[in-house]
């Protein structure tokens, strides 16, 4: 039984997805329900820009590489992506670029976009209608761990968020300039996974909100770092303890739902609001 199911009240038809992990009378950061699709678009772009600011603070930049995409709530066959060559720490909601499935720039700032980013994200959004956001950067520990072309081991609680929910794309075909490579990555991601490790490339995470996808990226990057440290300890003669299936599944069920993952990103988002005075929202 998952976290949402466990806290579903059959009498009043409401649920508190935080009941198992937080004390108190109200959820700290409920996902807002925005019925106006244009208002929702603005909210998504603000959180998309906030995610980039978080990524910049955490050091995920590498030249012009890296991208986040968000499915448009007005036209679900289109999405928003960051402009080419703008530092993550400078991006605002008004900088984002609106593109359609063919790659035509149809709105937003109408600046140029990263071709590889478009090829990857367009394929993912086409293949997975449940995905509303995807994140990919050339972060240092993600790059390092991707060279092993191996899934994460369940060696700590945080890794369990990815238990049976991430894949490895082991057929690196060079920089993604053709549609086929993007489609291969989307196929490797699979029908239900939250993330994929791209061999010799880095990490890619997805979510039902940009906050979820962004938190998963920050978590996977740190999990790769912890994995590399543990592997180094093994090389010096230490022995790793792997979490068993029952404990890993229980932890996944209670921490990996969209509500919880959205909530986990809010402290970083709120910190960026404080640091910048909300400058990235415009």
XYZ file of C-alpha atoms in Angstrom:
282
model
C 0.000 0.000 0.000
C 1.456 3.377 -1.036
C 1.508 6.537 1.009
C -1.513 8.120 -0.662
C -3.510 4.893 -0.347
C -2.506 4.437 3.272
C -3.786 7.889 4.212
C -6.965 7.854 2.132
C -10.039 8.444 4.255
C -12.848 6.409 2.688
C -15.459 8.300 4.746
C -14.756 11.861 3.679
C -12.938 11.051 0.404
C -9.931 13.184 1.317
C -6.331 12.220 1.740
C -3.316 13.609 3.534
C -0.209 12.372 1.745
C 2.010 13.783 4.506
C 0.365 12.018 7.436
C 2.964 9.264 7.546
C 5.999 11.576 7.437
C 4.930 14.826 9.130
C 3.097 15.842 12.303
C 0.545 18.641 12.460
C -2.846 19.609 11.128
C -2.035 20.720 7.587
C 0.260 19.814 4.732
C 3.270 22.170 4.598
C 3.291 22.616 0.822
C 0.205 21.283 -0.963
C 0.386 21.259 -4.765
C -1.867 24.184 -5.720
C -4.973 23.469 -7.759
C -5.046 26.073 -10.553
C -8.058 25.775 -12.833
C -7.188 28.630 -15.211
C -4.669 27.093 -17.665
C -3.068 30.477 -18.377
C -2.556 31.166 -14.680
C -1.179 27.639 -14.337
C 1.226 28.312 -17.195
C 2.617 31.339 -15.387
C 2.950 29.366 -12.145
C 4.797 26.580 -13.970
C 7.205 29.015 -15.614
C 7.957 30.628 -12.252
C 8.741 27.267 -10.696
C 10.744 26.268 -13.758
C 12.887 29.402 -13.368
C 13.168 28.699 -9.642
C 14.429 25.200 -10.409
C 17.159 26.623 -12.630
C 18.231 28.996 -9.848
C 18.476 26.031 -7.471
C 20.523 24.112 -10.039
C 22.855 27.098 -10.446
C 23.369 27.352 -6.681
C 24.171 23.645 -6.510
C 26.737 23.912 -9.319
C 25.046 21.951 -12.097
C 26.135 24.298 -14.891
C 28.489 23.207 -17.668
C 28.789 25.731 -20.488
C 25.582 25.748 -22.520
C 24.626 22.177 -21.563
C 21.569 21.334 -19.517
C 17.857 21.839 -19.845
C 14.497 21.635 -18.126
C 11.246 21.262 -20.026
C 7.666 21.745 -18.853
C 4.569 20.590 -20.730
C 2.273 23.504 -21.551
C -1.075 23.347 -19.696
C -2.862 25.252 -22.461
C -1.660 23.079 -25.354
C -0.378 19.728 -24.064
C 1.299 18.961 -27.407
C 3.787 21.776 -26.797
C 6.310 22.478 -24.065
C 8.583 25.162 -22.614
C 12.365 24.926 -22.448
C 15.223 27.212 -21.465
C 16.994 29.388 -24.066
C 20.396 28.362 -25.385
C 23.487 29.768 -23.717
C 21.899 31.583 -20.753
C 23.363 30.757 -17.337
C 20.926 28.934 -15.057
C 21.481 31.596 -12.399
C 20.218 34.345 -14.724
C 17.058 32.694 -16.018
C 13.623 34.167 -15.337
C 10.119 33.009 -16.233
C 10.016 35.434 -19.175
C 13.195 33.914 -20.675
C 11.578 30.526 -21.344
C 10.842 29.428 -24.895
C 7.611 27.802 -26.098
C 8.110 25.117 -28.773
C 5.859 22.666 -30.590
C 6.491 19.010 -31.444
C 8.126 19.865 -34.757
C 10.664 22.179 -33.135
C 9.029 25.409 -34.204
C 9.445 28.236 -31.698
C 5.929 29.543 -31.105
C 6.103 31.773 -28.057
C 7.790 33.004 -24.930
C 11.078 34.847 -25.409
C 11.523 33.142 -28.815
C 15.266 32.850 -28.236
C 17.267 29.977 -29.727
C 17.145 26.670 -27.838
C 19.593 23.807 -27.428
C 19.041 21.335 -30.282
C 20.041 18.315 -28.207
C 17.695 19.506 -25.460
C 14.798 19.707 -27.879
C 15.503 16.240 -29.321
C 15.610 14.637 -25.869
C 12.702 16.429 -24.252
C 10.349 16.279 -27.235
C 10.803 12.507 -27.432
C 10.133 12.111 -23.708
C 7.015 14.271 -23.728
C 5.661 12.353 -26.737
C 6.368 8.950 -25.201
C 5.090 9.712 -21.690
C 1.843 11.747 -21.485
C 2.015 11.407 -17.689
C 5.256 13.393 -17.603
C 4.855 17.163 -17.260
C 8.501 18.058 -16.674
C 11.969 16.680 -17.324
C 15.404 17.770 -16.087
C 18.873 17.038 -17.461
C 22.228 18.666 -16.721
C 25.869 17.661 -16.929
C 26.312 17.601 -13.150
C 29.669 16.295 -11.928
C 28.637 13.241 -9.889
C 25.982 12.241 -12.408
C 28.602 12.348 -15.155
C 31.059 10.359 -13.084
C 28.586 7.666 -12.083
C 27.159 7.413 -15.610
C 30.528 6.066 -16.770
C 29.751 2.887 -14.814
C 26.537 2.317 -16.797
C 24.963 0.761 -13.710
C 21.778 1.321 -11.698
C 22.000 2.790 -8.219
C 22.311 0.379 -5.334
C 19.961 0.680 -2.382
C 22.668 1.647 0.092
C 20.805 4.435 1.909
C 17.302 5.722 2.546
C 17.432 8.407 -0.143
C 18.406 5.901 -2.822
C 15.145 4.070 -2.130
C 13.221 6.891 -3.827
C 14.572 5.340 -7.029
C 13.895 1.714 -6.057
C 12.740 -0.119 -9.195
C 11.966 3.311 -10.616
C 15.059 4.200 -12.645
C 16.785 2.773 -15.690
C 20.146 2.889 -17.452
C 20.580 3.925 -21.083
C 23.713 2.021 -22.064
C 23.911 2.821 -25.784
C 25.497 6.286 -25.812
C 25.451 7.512 -29.388
C 27.231 10.832 -29.014
C 25.745 14.290 -28.719
C 21.990 14.173 -29.358
C 21.539 15.895 -32.718
C 19.182 13.385 -34.318
C 15.643 12.419 -33.342
C 16.594 8.733 -33.084
C 18.891 9.257 -30.083
C 16.193 11.183 -28.227
C 13.738 8.396 -28.964
C 16.240 5.821 -27.700
C 16.566 7.712 -24.426
C 12.791 7.941 -24.062
C 12.510 4.208 -24.724
C 15.166 3.482 -22.095
C 13.299 5.636 -19.569
C 10.383 3.235 -19.961
C 6.719 3.531 -19.093
C 6.916 4.154 -15.341
C 10.434 5.175 -14.332
C 11.232 8.461 -12.629
C 14.792 8.720 -13.927
C 17.351 7.325 -16.330
C 21.133 7.234 -16.059
C 22.612 8.063 -19.462
C 25.908 6.209 -19.941
C 28.853 8.586 -20.483
C 26.435 11.503 -20.346
C 24.658 12.140 -17.040
C 21.260 12.027 -15.369
C 17.707 12.716 -16.495
C 14.706 12.886 -14.179
C 10.994 13.382 -14.809
C 7.905 14.254 -12.824
C 4.288 15.305 -12.763
C 5.455 18.781 -11.701
C 8.690 20.616 -12.421
C 9.260 20.673 -8.654
C 9.115 16.871 -8.509
C 11.477 16.434 -11.461
C 13.884 19.028 -10.056
C 13.953 17.495 -6.591
C 14.544 14.055 -8.071
C 17.504 15.468 -9.993
C 19.088 17.035 -6.915
C 18.492 13.800 -5.001
C 19.884 11.561 -7.729
C 22.987 13.704 -8.089
C 23.708 13.415 -4.365
C 22.859 9.711 -4.422
C 25.436 9.205 -7.177
C 27.952 11.054 -5.007
C 27.179 8.774 -2.051
C 27.406 5.700 -4.293
C 30.829 6.720 -5.560
C 32.059 7.304 -2.016
C 30.727 3.911 -0.917
C 32.324 2.215 -3.922
C 35.647 3.862 -3.047
C 35.343 2.512 0.496
C 34.728 -0.980 -0.874
C 37.895 -0.675 -2.942
C 39.800 -0.071 0.282
C 38.410 -3.223 1.871
C 35.124 -2.098 3.416
C 31.829 -3.915 2.800
C 28.551 -2.316 1.706
C 25.218 -3.148 3.351
C 22.390 -3.274 0.808
C 18.825 -2.472 1.930
C 16.564 -5.489 1.450
C 13.518 -5.527 -0.813
C 10.916 -5.134 1.936
C 12.558 -2.089 3.511
C 13.382 -0.506 0.160
C 9.831 -0.959 -1.123
C 8.347 0.408 2.119
C 10.597 3.474 1.923
C 9.744 4.000 -1.753
C 6.010 3.728 -1.078
C 6.223 6.315 1.684
C 8.516 8.880 0.078
C 8.319 8.670 -3.720
C 4.772 9.839 -4.507
C 4.304 13.122 -6.431
C 2.961 15.053 -3.420
C 5.912 14.175 -1.217
C 8.467 14.862 -3.946
C 6.855 18.221 -4.712
C 7.051 19.084 -1.019
C 10.704 18.067 -0.782
C 11.659 20.699 -3.363
C 9.869 23.614 -1.678
C 12.556 24.454 0.922
C 15.069 25.017 -1.895
C 12.502 26.968 -3.921
C 11.571 29.147 -0.945
C 15.261 29.763 -0.253
C 15.726 31.019 -3.814
C 12.742 33.323 -3.337
C 14.413 34.744 -0.233
C 17.843 35.068 -1.859
C 16.553 36.815 -4.983
C 13.437 38.573 -3.727
C 11.490 36.548 -6.312
C 13.352 38.212 -9.193
C 13.276 35.019 -11.261
C 9.456 34.993 -11.364
C 9.307 37.730 -14.018
